[in-house]
Amino acid sequence: MASKPSLQSRSQQAGSPLLALTQIAKAFDGVPALRQVSLSAEAGEIHGLVGHNGAGKSTLIKILGGLQLADEGEINLNGERVNISSPKVAQSLGIEIVHQERLLSPVLTVAEALLSGEEPVFRGVPLLNRRRMRRVAREAIEHYFGLRLDPDSLIADLSVAEQQVVQITRALRHSPRVLVFDEPTAALARHEVASLFSAIRTLRGQGLAIVYVSHYLDEITELCQRVTVLRDGASVATHLTSEMTSQQLIVEMLGDRQKSLVQRQPPKGEEVLLHVDNLTAAGRFSGIGFTAHRGEILGITGLLGSGGKALTRALFGLESGISGSITLAGRAVLPRSPRDAVKQGMAFVPEDRRTNGIAPELSVRENIALTSLKTLVKGGFIHRAGENQLVAGNIRYLGIRTPGAEAPLRFLSGGNQQKVVLAKWLNTAAEVYLLDEPTVGVDIGAKAEIYQALHQLVARGAVVIIFSTDLLELQSLCDRILVMARGRMVKTLQGRATDQHEILAWASGATSDNPLTATAGTSA
């Protein structure tokens, strides 16, 4: 087993940080993702990296880990320039990334996952020495975390926190000089976070340079010595955390942004159409309760691990193990499947439209008419005139730009594909419309047209519920915003009376009265 890494004994050029990224730039199809980003980390430092969604954090981490190549800039380790051309090269240089996705196969044992690619064999015989594998795994986890895990346990049977321990231990066995944590607490309960922080502080004491990426600003101010803020692909500031507050970080993350894109109209009345009480999904969210009024646009938001996305999916019957109650127009409903939800008067527009929302090889006409086949079938045949009229009306109504109704959907832009997904559900005359990140990858013109369609839905008395991490979209579009953090609903904000800074403050735990304690492990 590798011994505990200690960098304090390593030679380091005077005045040089252990890790330095300088003027890193990266573009995808001509669109800049990083604009001359610079960041450094000293040996024995925990350096925070923050930024709102799309700021460039993930791209920067991928470049450091060898998953992507920078277009410009340089990376220095211990004062020497390095070329990180692959993950294998990054690892050989002493750089380990603990990704937010736990990259462990659920069918492996703890020992197999920990020693994957490094399995000991019997001398002279190409057979695995499983006894030694178990011993090495057991000792490594106990060495770094003081935790006893059965090396024969399946990864699938471990808690989220235990899986995280295995993943971090795997990285530490390579004696890294630089360790990057990417949203490590997103799926951890509060007591598990405390244990992780203790381990990270121990690693800092051993001389590692640690880069810590998190949406939760209270974690940054508690754990890190310095913090770099990314905004729109650029590093806009680096501060000592002892001299910064979470509110100041929020201001720098958001910048001086436009406060509203659309003019909202208040809901027409106070009739409660949807009532949710004590909705719970083990390990995802718990005790969720809210009402939605006829003619209202209700926003749900939260950072990675908040449970907001899972809540939206659960309302449409896409999550298992749900308890609690849902009442729609006075009827008790608790959808157990999407088919059940549709029967109950619900519609759902998913975030991943290419996988879950469209059939790209089918025509625009076929995609739009998909949810209306029952009403279009006459005498066992589709009534083509009625179908053509329906589809043409949807194309005009939503301003779908297409060569024609028979064009394969894959030929349309992302924004127009999203409008086709919306059109498909508009034809169902549902009472509740659930939208998961409805304008991701959509240009500003298509956004405005989608927003207009949503306003028309609520004008006819429907409820529109949007899960979004686009704070400007929420503040501009929604009548109320339900903010979630670590599986709990922590605040309800009025869309007309809030701003992006307040929304992010509640979602990130930056407010002093945010109830983020004693929560179950969650997933987005």
PDB file of N, CA and C in Angstrom, residues 421-511:
ATOM      1  N   VAL A 421     -40.810  19.631 -28.711  1.00  0.00           N
ATOM      2  CA  VAL A 421     -41.146  18.880 -27.499  1.00  0.00           C
ATOM      3  C   VAL A 421     -42.286  19.573 -26.761  1.00  0.00           C
ATOM      4  N   LEU A 422     -42.225  20.885 -26.654  1.00  0.00           N
ATOM      5  CA  LEU A 422     -43.277  21.636 -25.973  1.00  0.00           C
ATOM      6  C   LEU A 422     -44.594  21.519 -26.734  1.00  0.00           C
ATOM      7  N   ALA A 423     -44.533  21.609 -28.060  1.00  0.00           N
ATOM      8  CA  ALA A 423     -45.749  21.501 -28.879  1.00  0.00           C
ATOM      9  C   ALA A 423     -46.436  20.160 -28.673  1.00  0.00           C
ATOM     10  N   LYS A 424     -45.639  19.121 -28.566  1.00  0.00           N
ATOM     11  CA  LYS A 424     -46.182  17.768 -28.377  1.00  0.00           C
ATOM     12  C   LYS A 424     -47.084  17.705 -27.155  1.00  0.00           C
ATOM     13  N   TRP A 425     -46.648  18.392 -26.080  1.00  0.00           N
ATOM     14  CA  TRP A 425     -47.415  18.350 -24.839  1.00  0.00           C
ATOM     15  C   TRP A 425     -48.517  19.404 -24.795  1.00  0.00           C
ATOM     16  N   LEU A 426     -48.373  20.481 -25.548  1.00  0.00           N
ATOM     17  CA  LEU A 426     -49.444  21.485 -25.589  1.00  0.00           C
ATOM     18  C   LEU A 426     -50.750  20.872 -26.088  1.00  0.00           C
ATOM     19  N   ASN A 427     -50.637  19.875 -26.933  1.00  0.00           N
ATOM     20  CA  ASN A 427     -51.821  19.264 -27.536  1.00  0.00           C
ATOM     21  C   ASN A 427     -52.578  18.355 -26.578  1.00  0.00           C
ATOM     22  N   THR A 428     -52.014  18.096 -25.409  1.00  0.00           N
ATOM     23  CA  THR A 428     -52.695  17.203 -24.477  1.00  0.00           C
ATOM     24  C   THR A 428     -53.705  17.924 -23.601  1.00  0.00           C
ATOM     25  N   ALA A 429     -53.707  19.257 -23.611  1.00  0.00           N
ATOM     26  CA  ALA A 429     -54.599  20.052 -22.759  1.00  0.00           C
ATOM     27  C   ALA A 429     -54.456  19.642 -21.302  1.00  0.00           C
ATOM     28  N   ALA A 430     -53.224  19.438 -20.873  1.00  0.00           N
ATOM     29  CA  ALA A 430     -52.959  19.045 -19.490  1.00  0.00           C
ATOM     30  C   ALA A 430     -53.283  20.194 -18.539  1.00  0.00           C
ATOM     31  N   GLU A 431     -53.426  19.858 -17.265  1.00  0.00           N
ATOM     32  CA  GLU A 431     -53.676  20.876 -16.253  1.00  0.00           C
ATOM     33  C   GLU A 431     -52.387  21.322 -15.574  1.00  0.00           C
ATOM     34  N   VAL A 432     -51.395  20.412 -15.545  1.00  0.00           N
ATOM     35  CA  VAL A 432     -50.107  20.734 -14.935  1.00  0.00           C
ATOM     36  C   VAL A 432     -49.008  20.418 -15.946  1.00  0.00           C
ATOM     37  N   TYR A 433     -48.169  21.400 -16.230  1.00  0.00           N
ATOM     38  CA  TYR A 433     -47.040  21.230 -17.130  1.00  0.00           C
ATOM     39  C   TYR A 433     -45.748  21.301 -16.320  1.00  0.00           C
ATOM     40  N   LEU A 434     -44.957  20.236 -16.368  1.00  0.00           N
ATOM     41  CA  LEU A 434     -43.693  20.149 -15.648  1.00  0.00           C
ATOM     42  C   LEU A 434     -42.558  20.270 -16.658  1.00  0.00           C
ATOM     43  N   LEU A 435     -41.662  21.212 -16.424  1.00  0.00           N
ATOM     44  CA  LEU A 435     -40.560  21.442 -17.355  1.00  0.00           C
ATOM     45  C   LEU A 435     -39.236  21.392 -16.609  1.00  0.00           C
ATOM     46  N   ASP A 436     -38.328  20.564 -17.106  1.00  0.00           N
ATOM     47  CA  ASP A 436     -37.007  20.385 -16.486  1.00  0.00           C
ATOM     48  C   ASP A 436     -35.972  21.113 -17.349  1.00  0.00           C
ATOM     49  N   GLU A 437     -35.439  22.229 -16.840  1.00  0.00           N
ATOM     50  CA  GLU A 437     -34.455  23.044 -17.566  1.00  0.00           C
ATOM     51  C   GLU A 437     -34.922  23.287 -19.006  1.00  0.00           C
ATOM     52  N   PRO A 438     -36.051  23.972 -19.195  1.00  0.00           N
ATOM     53  CA  PRO A 438     -36.680  24.032 -20.522  1.00  0.00           C
ATOM     54  C   PRO A 438     -35.897  24.809 -21.568  1.00  0.00           C
ATOM     55  N   THR A 439     -34.956  25.664 -21.167  1.00  0.00           N
ATOM     56  CA  THR A 439     -34.264  26.471 -22.171  1.00  0.00           C
ATOM     57  C   THR A 439     -32.763  26.212 -22.216  1.00  0.00           C
ATOM     58  N   VAL A 440     -32.311  25.061 -21.702  1.00  0.00           N
ATOM     59  CA  VAL A 440     -30.892  24.717 -21.802  1.00  0.00           C
ATOM     60  C   VAL A 440     -30.508  24.572 -23.271  1.00  0.00           C
ATOM     61  N   GLY A 441     -29.441  25.245 -23.690  1.00  0.00           N
ATOM     62  CA  GLY A 441     -28.970  25.150 -25.065  1.00  0.00           C
ATOM     63  C   GLY A 441     -29.843  25.861 -26.068  1.00  0.00           C
ATOM     64  N   VAL A 442     -30.687  26.782 -25.582  1.00  0.00           N
ATOM     65  CA  VAL A 442     -31.633  27.481 -26.452  1.00  0.00           C
ATOM     66  C   VAL A 442     -31.208  28.939 -26.564  1.00  0.00           C
ATOM     67  N   ASP A 443     -31.232  29.501 -27.779  1.00  0.00           N
ATOM     68  CA  ASP A 443     -30.815  30.892 -27.957  1.00  0.00           C
ATOM     69  C   ASP A 443     -31.881  31.845 -27.409  1.00  0.00           C
ATOM     70  N   ILE A 444     -31.518  33.112 -27.297  1.00  0.00           N
ATOM     71  CA  ILE A 444     -32.369  34.082 -26.631  1.00  0.00           C
ATOM     72  C   ILE A 444     -33.695  34.275 -27.351  1.00  0.00           C
ATOM     73  N   GLY A 445     -33.689  34.181 -28.697  1.00  0.00           N
ATOM     74  CA  GLY A 445     -34.933  34.325 -29.445  1.00  0.00           C
ATOM     75  C   GLY A 445     -35.897  33.190 -29.167  1.00  0.00           C
ATOM     76  N   ALA A 446     -35.363  31.955 -29.175  1.00  0.00           N
ATOM     77  CA  ALA A 446     -36.209  30.791 -28.895  1.00  0.00           C
ATOM     78  C   ALA A 446     -36.696  30.825 -27.449  1.00  0.00           C
ATOM     79  N   LYS A 447     -35.858  31.309 -26.524  1.00  0.00           N
ATOM     80  CA  LYS A 447     -36.290  31.444 -25.133  1.00  0.00           C
ATOM     81  C   LYS A 447     -37.533  32.307 -25.034  1.00  0.00           C
ATOM     82  N   ALA A 448     -37.497  33.457 -25.699  1.00  0.00           N
ATOM     83  CA  ALA A 448     -38.627  34.387 -25.623  1.00  0.00           C
ATOM     84  C   ALA A 448     -39.904  33.741 -26.145  1.00  0.00           C
ATOM     85  N   GLU A 449     -39.789  32.943 -27.208  1.00  0.00           N
ATOM     86  CA  GLU A 449     -40.969  32.289 -27.772  1.00  0.00           C
ATOM     87  C   GLU A 449     -41.492  31.194 -26.844  1.00  0.00           C
ATOM     88  N   ILE A 450     -40.578  30.458 -26.195  1.00  0.00           N
ATOM     89  CA  ILE A 450     -40.992  29.443 -25.225  1.00  0.00           C
ATOM     90  C   ILE A 450     -41.675  30.108 -24.033  1.00  0.00           C
ATOM     91  N   TYR A 451     -41.101  31.218 -23.550  1.00  0.00           N
ATOM     92  CA  TYR A 451     -41.712  31.940 -22.435  1.00  0.00           C
ATOM     93  C   TYR A 451     -43.127  32.394 -22.795  1.00  0.00           C
ATOM     94  N   GLN A 452     -43.289  32.889 -24.021  1.00  0.00           N
ATOM     95  CA  GLN A 452     -44.612  33.353 -24.451  1.00  0.00           C
ATOM     96  C   GLN A 452     -45.611  32.200 -24.453  1.00  0.00           C
ATOM     97  N   ALA A 453     -45.171  31.031 -24.901  1.00  0.00           N
ATOM     98  CA  ALA A 453     -46.051  29.862 -24.901  1.00  0.00           C
ATOM     99  C   ALA A 453     -46.455  29.485 -23.484  1.00  0.00           C
ATOM    100  N   LEU A 454     -45.525  29.578 -22.546  1.00  0.00           N
ATOM    101  CA  LEU A 454     -45.841  29.248 -21.156  1.00  0.00           C
ATOM    102  C   LEU A 454     -46.844  30.237 -20.578  1.00  0.00           C
ATOM    103  N   HIS A 455     -46.692  31.509 -20.911  1.00  0.00           N
ATOM    104  CA  HIS A 455     -47.654  32.507 -20.448  1.00  0.00           C
ATOM    105  C   HIS A 455     -49.048  32.208 -20.985  1.00  0.00           C
ATOM    106  N   GLN A 456     -49.127  31.719 -22.216  1.00  0.00           N
ATOM    107  CA  GLN A 456     -50.437  31.397 -22.782  1.00  0.00           C
ATOM    108  C   GLN A 456     -51.043  30.171 -22.099  1.00  0.00           C
ATOM    109  N   LEU A 457     -50.196  29.234 -21.676  1.00  0.00           N
ATOM    110  CA  LEU A 457     -50.707  28.072 -20.956  1.00  0.00           C
ATOM    111  C   LEU A 457     -51.360  28.487 -19.640  1.00  0.00           C
ATOM    112  N   VAL A 458     -50.673  29.352 -18.876  1.00  0.00           N
ATOM    113  CA  VAL A 458     -51.253  29.752 -17.589  1.00  0.00           C
ATOM    114  C   VAL A 458     -52.446  30.674 -17.790  1.00  0.00           C
ATOM    115  N   ALA A 459     -52.473  31.375 -18.918  1.00  0.00           N
ATOM    116  CA  ALA A 459     -53.618  32.251 -19.192  1.00  0.00           C
ATOM    117  C   ALA A 459     -54.894  31.447 -19.366  1.00  0.00           C
ATOM    118  N   ARG A 460     -54.761  30.199 -19.810  1.00  0.00           N
ATOM    119  CA  ARG A 460     -55.947  29.357 -19.972  1.00  0.00           C
ATOM    120  C   ARG A 460     -56.235  28.535 -18.711  1.00  0.00           C
ATOM    121  N   GLY A 461     -55.449  28.770 -17.624  1.00  0.00           N
ATOM    122  CA  GLY A 461     -55.778  28.170 -16.342  1.00  0.00           C
ATOM    123  C   GLY A 461     -54.927  27.008 -15.912  1.00  0.00           C
ATOM    124  N   ALA A 462     -53.876  26.676 -16.674  1.00  0.00           N
ATOM    125  CA  ALA A 462     -52.991  25.584 -16.286  1.00  0.00           C
ATOM    126  C   ALA A 462     -51.993  26.063 -15.233  1.00  0.00           C
ATOM    127  N   VAL A 463     -51.323  25.102 -14.609  1.00  0.00           N
ATOM    128  CA  VAL A 463     -50.184  25.382 -13.732  1.00  0.00           C
ATOM    129  C   VAL A 463     -48.922  24.967 -14.476  1.00  0.00           C
ATOM    130  N   VAL A 464     -47.928  25.826 -14.480  1.00  0.00           N
ATOM    131  CA  VAL A 464     -46.635  25.507 -15.071  1.00  0.00           C
ATOM    132  C   VAL A 464     -45.605  25.457 -13.943  1.00  0.00           C
ATOM    133  N   ILE A 465     -44.904  24.320 -13.817  1.00  0.00           N
ATOM    134  CA  ILE A 465     -43.861  24.155 -12.803  1.00  0.00           C
ATOM    135  C   ILE A 465     -42.541  23.936 -13.526  1.00  0.00           C
ATOM    136  N   ILE A 466     -41.573  24.787 -13.241  1.00  0.00           N
ATOM    137  CA  ILE A 466     -40.286  24.756 -13.929  1.00  0.00           C
ATOM    138  C   ILE A 466     -39.174  24.464 -12.940  1.00  0.00           C
ATOM    139  N   PHE A 467     -38.391  23.412 -13.214  1.00  0.00           N
ATOM    140  CA  PHE A 467     -37.127  23.261 -12.500  1.00  0.00           C
ATOM    141  C   PHE A 467     -36.038  23.876 -13.363  1.00  0.00           C
ATOM    142  N   SER A 468     -35.311  24.836 -12.795  1.00  0.00           N
ATOM    143  CA  SER A 468     -34.262  25.508 -13.548  1.00  0.00           C
ATOM    144  C   SER A 468     -33.157  25.950 -12.604  1.00  0.00           C
ATOM    145  N   THR A 469     -31.934  25.919 -13.114  1.00  0.00           N
ATOM    146  CA  THR A 469     -30.806  26.498 -12.389  1.00  0.00           C
ATOM    147  C   THR A 469     -30.390  27.826 -13.007  1.00  0.00           C
ATOM    148  N   ASP A 470     -31.164  28.297 -13.974  1.00  0.00           N
ATOM    149  CA  ASP A 470     -30.949  29.612 -14.571  1.00  0.00           C
ATOM    150  C   ASP A 470     -31.680  30.632 -13.703  1.00  0.00           C
ATOM    151  N   LEU A 471     -30.935  31.334 -12.860  1.00  0.00           N
ATOM    152  CA  LEU A 471     -31.550  32.213 -11.873  1.00  0.00           C
ATOM    153  C   LEU A 471     -32.257  33.390 -12.522  1.00  0.00           C
ATOM    154  N   LEU A 472     -31.712  33.899 -13.610  1.00  0.00           N
ATOM    155  CA  LEU A 472     -32.375  34.994 -14.314  1.00  0.00           C
ATOM    156  C   LEU A 472     -33.712  34.534 -14.884  1.00  0.00           C
ATOM    157  N   GLU A 473     -33.732  33.322 -15.410  1.00  0.00           N
ATOM    158  CA  GLU A 473     -34.969  32.763 -15.943  1.00  0.00           C
ATOM    159  C   GLU A 473     -36.026  32.648 -14.850  1.00  0.00           C
ATOM    160  N   LEU A 474     -35.638  32.138 -13.702  1.00  0.00           N
ATOM    161  CA  LEU A 474     -36.582  31.976 -12.595  1.00  0.00           C
ATOM    162  C   LEU A 474     -37.117  33.319 -12.117  1.00  0.00           C
ATOM    163  N   GLN A 475     -36.206  34.252 -11.883  1.00  0.00           N
ATOM    164  CA  GLN A 475     -36.611  35.545 -11.347  1.00  0.00           C
ATOM    165  C   GLN A 475     -37.466  36.315 -12.348  1.00  0.00           C
ATOM    166  N   SER A 476     -37.229  36.089 -13.636  1.00  0.00           N
ATOM    167  CA  SER A 476     -37.970  36.796 -14.668  1.00  0.00           C
ATOM    168  C   SER A 476     -39.346  36.194 -14.915  1.00  0.00           C
ATOM    169  N   LEU A 477     -39.426  34.869 -14.838  1.00  0.00           N
ATOM    170  CA  LEU A 477     -40.591  34.158 -15.353  1.00  0.00           C
ATOM    171  C   LEU A 477     -41.589  33.732 -14.290  1.00  0.00           C
ATOM    172  N   CYS A 478     -41.114  33.433 -13.086  1.00  0.00           N
ATOM    173  CA  CYS A 478     -41.960  32.730 -12.113  1.00  0.00           C
ATOM    174  C   CYS A 478     -42.675  33.671 -11.149  1.00  0.00           C
ATOM    175  N   ASP A 479     -43.876  33.261 -10.753  1.00  0.00           N
ATOM    176  CA  ASP A 479     -44.623  33.994  -9.731  1.00  0.00           C
ATOM    177  C   ASP A 479     -44.047  33.709  -8.352  1.00  0.00           C
ATOM    178  N   ARG A 480     -43.718  32.435  -8.090  1.00  0.00           N
ATOM    179  CA  ARG A 480     -43.050  32.047  -6.847  1.00  0.00           C
ATOM    180  C   ARG A 480     -41.920  31.083  -7.185  1.00  0.00           C
ATOM    181  N   ILE A 481     -40.930  31.053  -6.305  1.00  0.00           N
ATOM    182  CA  ILE A 481     -39.763  30.183  -6.507  1.00  0.00           C
ATOM    183  C   ILE A 481     -39.535  29.381  -5.236  1.00  0.00           C
ATOM    184  N   LEU A 482     -39.573  28.054  -5.353  1.00  0.00           N
ATOM    185  CA  LEU A 482     -39.308  27.161  -4.233  1.00  0.00           C
ATOM    186  C   LEU A 482     -37.839  26.779  -4.282  1.00  0.00           C
ATOM    187  N   VAL A 483     -37.093  27.154  -3.256  1.00  0.00           N
ATOM    188  CA  VAL A 483     -35.647  26.900  -3.233  1.00  0.00           C
ATOM    189  C   VAL A 483     -35.374  25.657  -2.393  1.00  0.00           C
ATOM    190  N   MET A 484     -34.610  24.719  -2.960  1.00  0.00           N
ATOM    191  CA  MET A 484     -34.269  23.488  -2.267  1.00  0.00           C
ATOM    192  C   MET A 484     -32.774  23.410  -2.016  1.00  0.00           C
ATOM    193  N   ALA A 485     -32.421  22.750  -0.914  1.00  0.00           N
ATOM    194  CA  ALA A 485     -31.019  22.517  -0.572  1.00  0.00           C
ATOM    195  C   ALA A 485     -30.931  21.220   0.219  1.00  0.00           C
ATOM    196  N   ARG A 486     -30.078  20.313  -0.251  1.00  0.00           N
ATOM    197  CA  ARG A 486     -29.858  19.023   0.417  1.00  0.00           C
ATOM    198  C   ARG A 486     -31.162  18.283   0.720  1.00  0.00           C
ATOM    199  N   GLY A 487     -32.037  18.250  -0.270  1.00  0.00           N
ATOM    200  CA  GLY A 487     -33.251  17.444  -0.163  1.00  0.00           C
ATOM    201  C   GLY A 487     -34.394  18.075   0.595  1.00  0.00           C
ATOM    202  N   ARG A 488     -34.229  19.316   1.040  1.00  0.00           N
ATOM    203  CA  ARG A 488     -35.278  20.007   1.786  1.00  0.00           C
ATOM    204  C   ARG A 488     -35.668  21.292   1.072  1.00  0.00           C
ATOM    205  N   MET A 489     -36.924  21.687   1.244  1.00  0.00           N
ATOM    206  CA  MET A 489     -37.343  22.980   0.742  1.00  0.00           C
ATOM    207  C   MET A 489     -37.026  24.015   1.828  1.00  0.00           C
ATOM    208  N   VAL A 490     -36.145  24.959   1.513  1.00  0.00           N
ATOM    209  CA  VAL A 490     -35.649  25.874   2.542  1.00  0.00           C
ATOM    210  C   VAL A 490     -36.270  27.262   2.469  1.00  0.00           C
ATOM    211  N   LYS A 491     -36.869  27.615   1.312  1.00  0.00           N
ATOM    212  CA  LYS A 491     -37.420  28.964   1.207  1.00  0.00           C
ATOM    213  C   LYS A 491     -38.367  29.057   0.021  1.00  0.00           C
ATOM    214  N   THR A 492     -39.443  29.841   0.204  1.00  0.00           N
ATOM    215  CA  THR A 492     -40.317  30.213  -0.909  1.00  0.00           C
ATOM    216  C   THR A 492     -40.160  31.711  -1.134  1.00  0.00           C
ATOM    217  N   LEU A 493     -39.783  32.087  -2.355  1.00  0.00           N
ATOM    218  CA  LEU A 493     -39.539  33.490  -2.691  1.00  0.00           C
ATOM    219  C   LEU A 493     -40.575  33.973  -3.700  1.00  0.00           C
ATOM    220  N   GLN A 494     -40.955  35.220  -3.604  1.00  0.00           N
ATOM    221  CA  GLN A 494     -41.857  35.834  -4.568  1.00  0.00           C
ATOM    222  C   GLN A 494     -41.042  36.329  -5.760  1.00  0.00           C
ATOM    223  N   GLY A 495     -41.420  35.894  -6.955  1.00  0.00           N
ATOM    224  CA  GLY A 495     -40.648  36.249  -8.138  1.00  0.00           C
ATOM    225  C   GLY A 495     -40.490  37.743  -8.345  1.00  0.00           C
ATOM    226  N   ARG A 496     -41.533  38.517  -8.026  1.00  0.00           N
ATOM    227  CA  ARG A 496     -41.472  39.955  -8.234  1.00  0.00           C
ATOM    228  C   ARG A 496     -40.677  40.689  -7.170  1.00  0.00           C
ATOM    229  N   ALA A 497     -40.409  40.010  -6.054  1.00  0.00           N
ATOM    230  CA  ALA A 497     -39.780  40.695  -4.922  1.00  0.00           C
ATOM    231  C   ALA A 497     -38.373  40.185  -4.636  1.00  0.00           C
ATOM    232  N   THR A 498     -37.861  39.280  -5.475  1.00  0.00           N
ATOM    233  CA  THR A 498     -36.534  38.710  -5.211  1.00  0.00           C
ATOM    234  C   THR A 498     -35.582  39.053  -6.337  1.00  0.00           C
ATOM    235  N   ASP A 499     -34.359  38.611  -6.220  1.00  0.00           N
ATOM    236  CA  ASP A 499     -33.384  38.734  -7.292  1.00  0.00           C
ATOM    237  C   ASP A 499     -32.464  37.526  -7.248  1.00  0.00           C
ATOM    238  N   GLN A 500     -31.563  37.456  -8.220  1.00  0.00           N
ATOM    239  CA  GLN A 500     -30.699  36.283  -8.344  1.00  0.00           C
ATOM    240  C   GLN A 500     -29.803  36.097  -7.121  1.00  0.00           C
ATOM    241  N   HIS A 501     -29.387  37.196  -6.524  1.00  0.00           N
ATOM    242  CA  HIS A 501     -28.497  37.102  -5.370  1.00  0.00           C
ATOM    243  C   HIS A 501     -29.191  36.412  -4.198  1.00  0.00           C
ATOM    244  N   GLU A 502     -30.463  36.759  -3.973  1.00  0.00           N
ATOM    245  CA  GLU A 502     -31.192  36.151  -2.865  1.00  0.00           C
ATOM    246  C   GLU A 502     -31.453  34.671  -3.138  1.00  0.00           C
ATOM    247  N   ILE A 503     -31.813  34.348  -4.383  1.00  0.00           N
ATOM    248  CA  ILE A 503     -32.065  32.948  -4.739  1.00  0.00           C
ATOM    249  C   ILE A 503     -30.808  32.107  -4.488  1.00  0.00           C
ATOM    250  N   LEU A 504     -29.674  32.592  -4.985  1.00  0.00           N
ATOM    251  CA  LEU A 504     -28.435  31.844  -4.838  1.00  0.00           C
ATOM    252  C   LEU A 504     -28.002  31.760  -3.384  1.00  0.00           C
ATOM    253  N   ALA A 505     -28.271  32.815  -2.614  1.00  0.00           N
ATOM    254  CA  ALA A 505     -27.917  32.795  -1.195  1.00  0.00           C
ATOM    255  C   ALA A 505     -28.628  31.665  -0.467  1.00  0.00           C
ATOM    256  N   TRP A 506     -29.905  31.478  -0.727  1.00  0.00           N
ATOM    257  CA  TRP A 506     -30.653  30.389  -0.085  1.00  0.00           C
ATOM    258  C   TRP A 506     -30.206  29.030  -0.620  1.00  0.00           C
ATOM    259  N   ALA A 507     -30.004  28.922  -1.925  1.00  0.00           N
ATOM    260  CA  ALA A 507     -29.638  27.630  -2.511  1.00  0.00           C
ATOM    261  C   ALA A 507     -28.245  27.180  -2.086  1.00  0.00           C
ATOM    262  N   SER A 508     -27.352  28.136  -1.841  1.00  0.00           N
ATOM    263  CA  SER A 508     -25.959  27.798  -1.545  1.00  0.00           C
ATOM    264  C   SER A 508     -25.654  27.751  -0.061  1.00  0.00           C
ATOM    265  N   GLY A 509     -26.665  28.007   0.775  1.00  0.00           N
ATOM    266  CA  GLY A 509     -26.428  27.969   2.212  1.00  0.00           C
ATOM    267  C   GLY A 509     -25.726  29.196   2.737  1.00  0.00           C
ATOM    268  N   ALA A 510     -25.779  30.302   1.968  1.00  0.00           N
ATOM    269  CA  ALA A 510     -25.076  31.512   2.394  1.00  0.00           C
ATOM    270  C   ALA A 510     -25.856  32.318   3.426  1.00  0.00           C
ATOM    271  N   THR A 511     -27.147  32.021   3.623  1.00  0.00           N
ATOM    272  CA  THR A 511     -27.931  32.738   4.614  1.00  0.00           C
ATOM    273  C   THR A 511     -27.734  32.118   5.982  1.00  0.00           C
TER     274      THR A 511
END
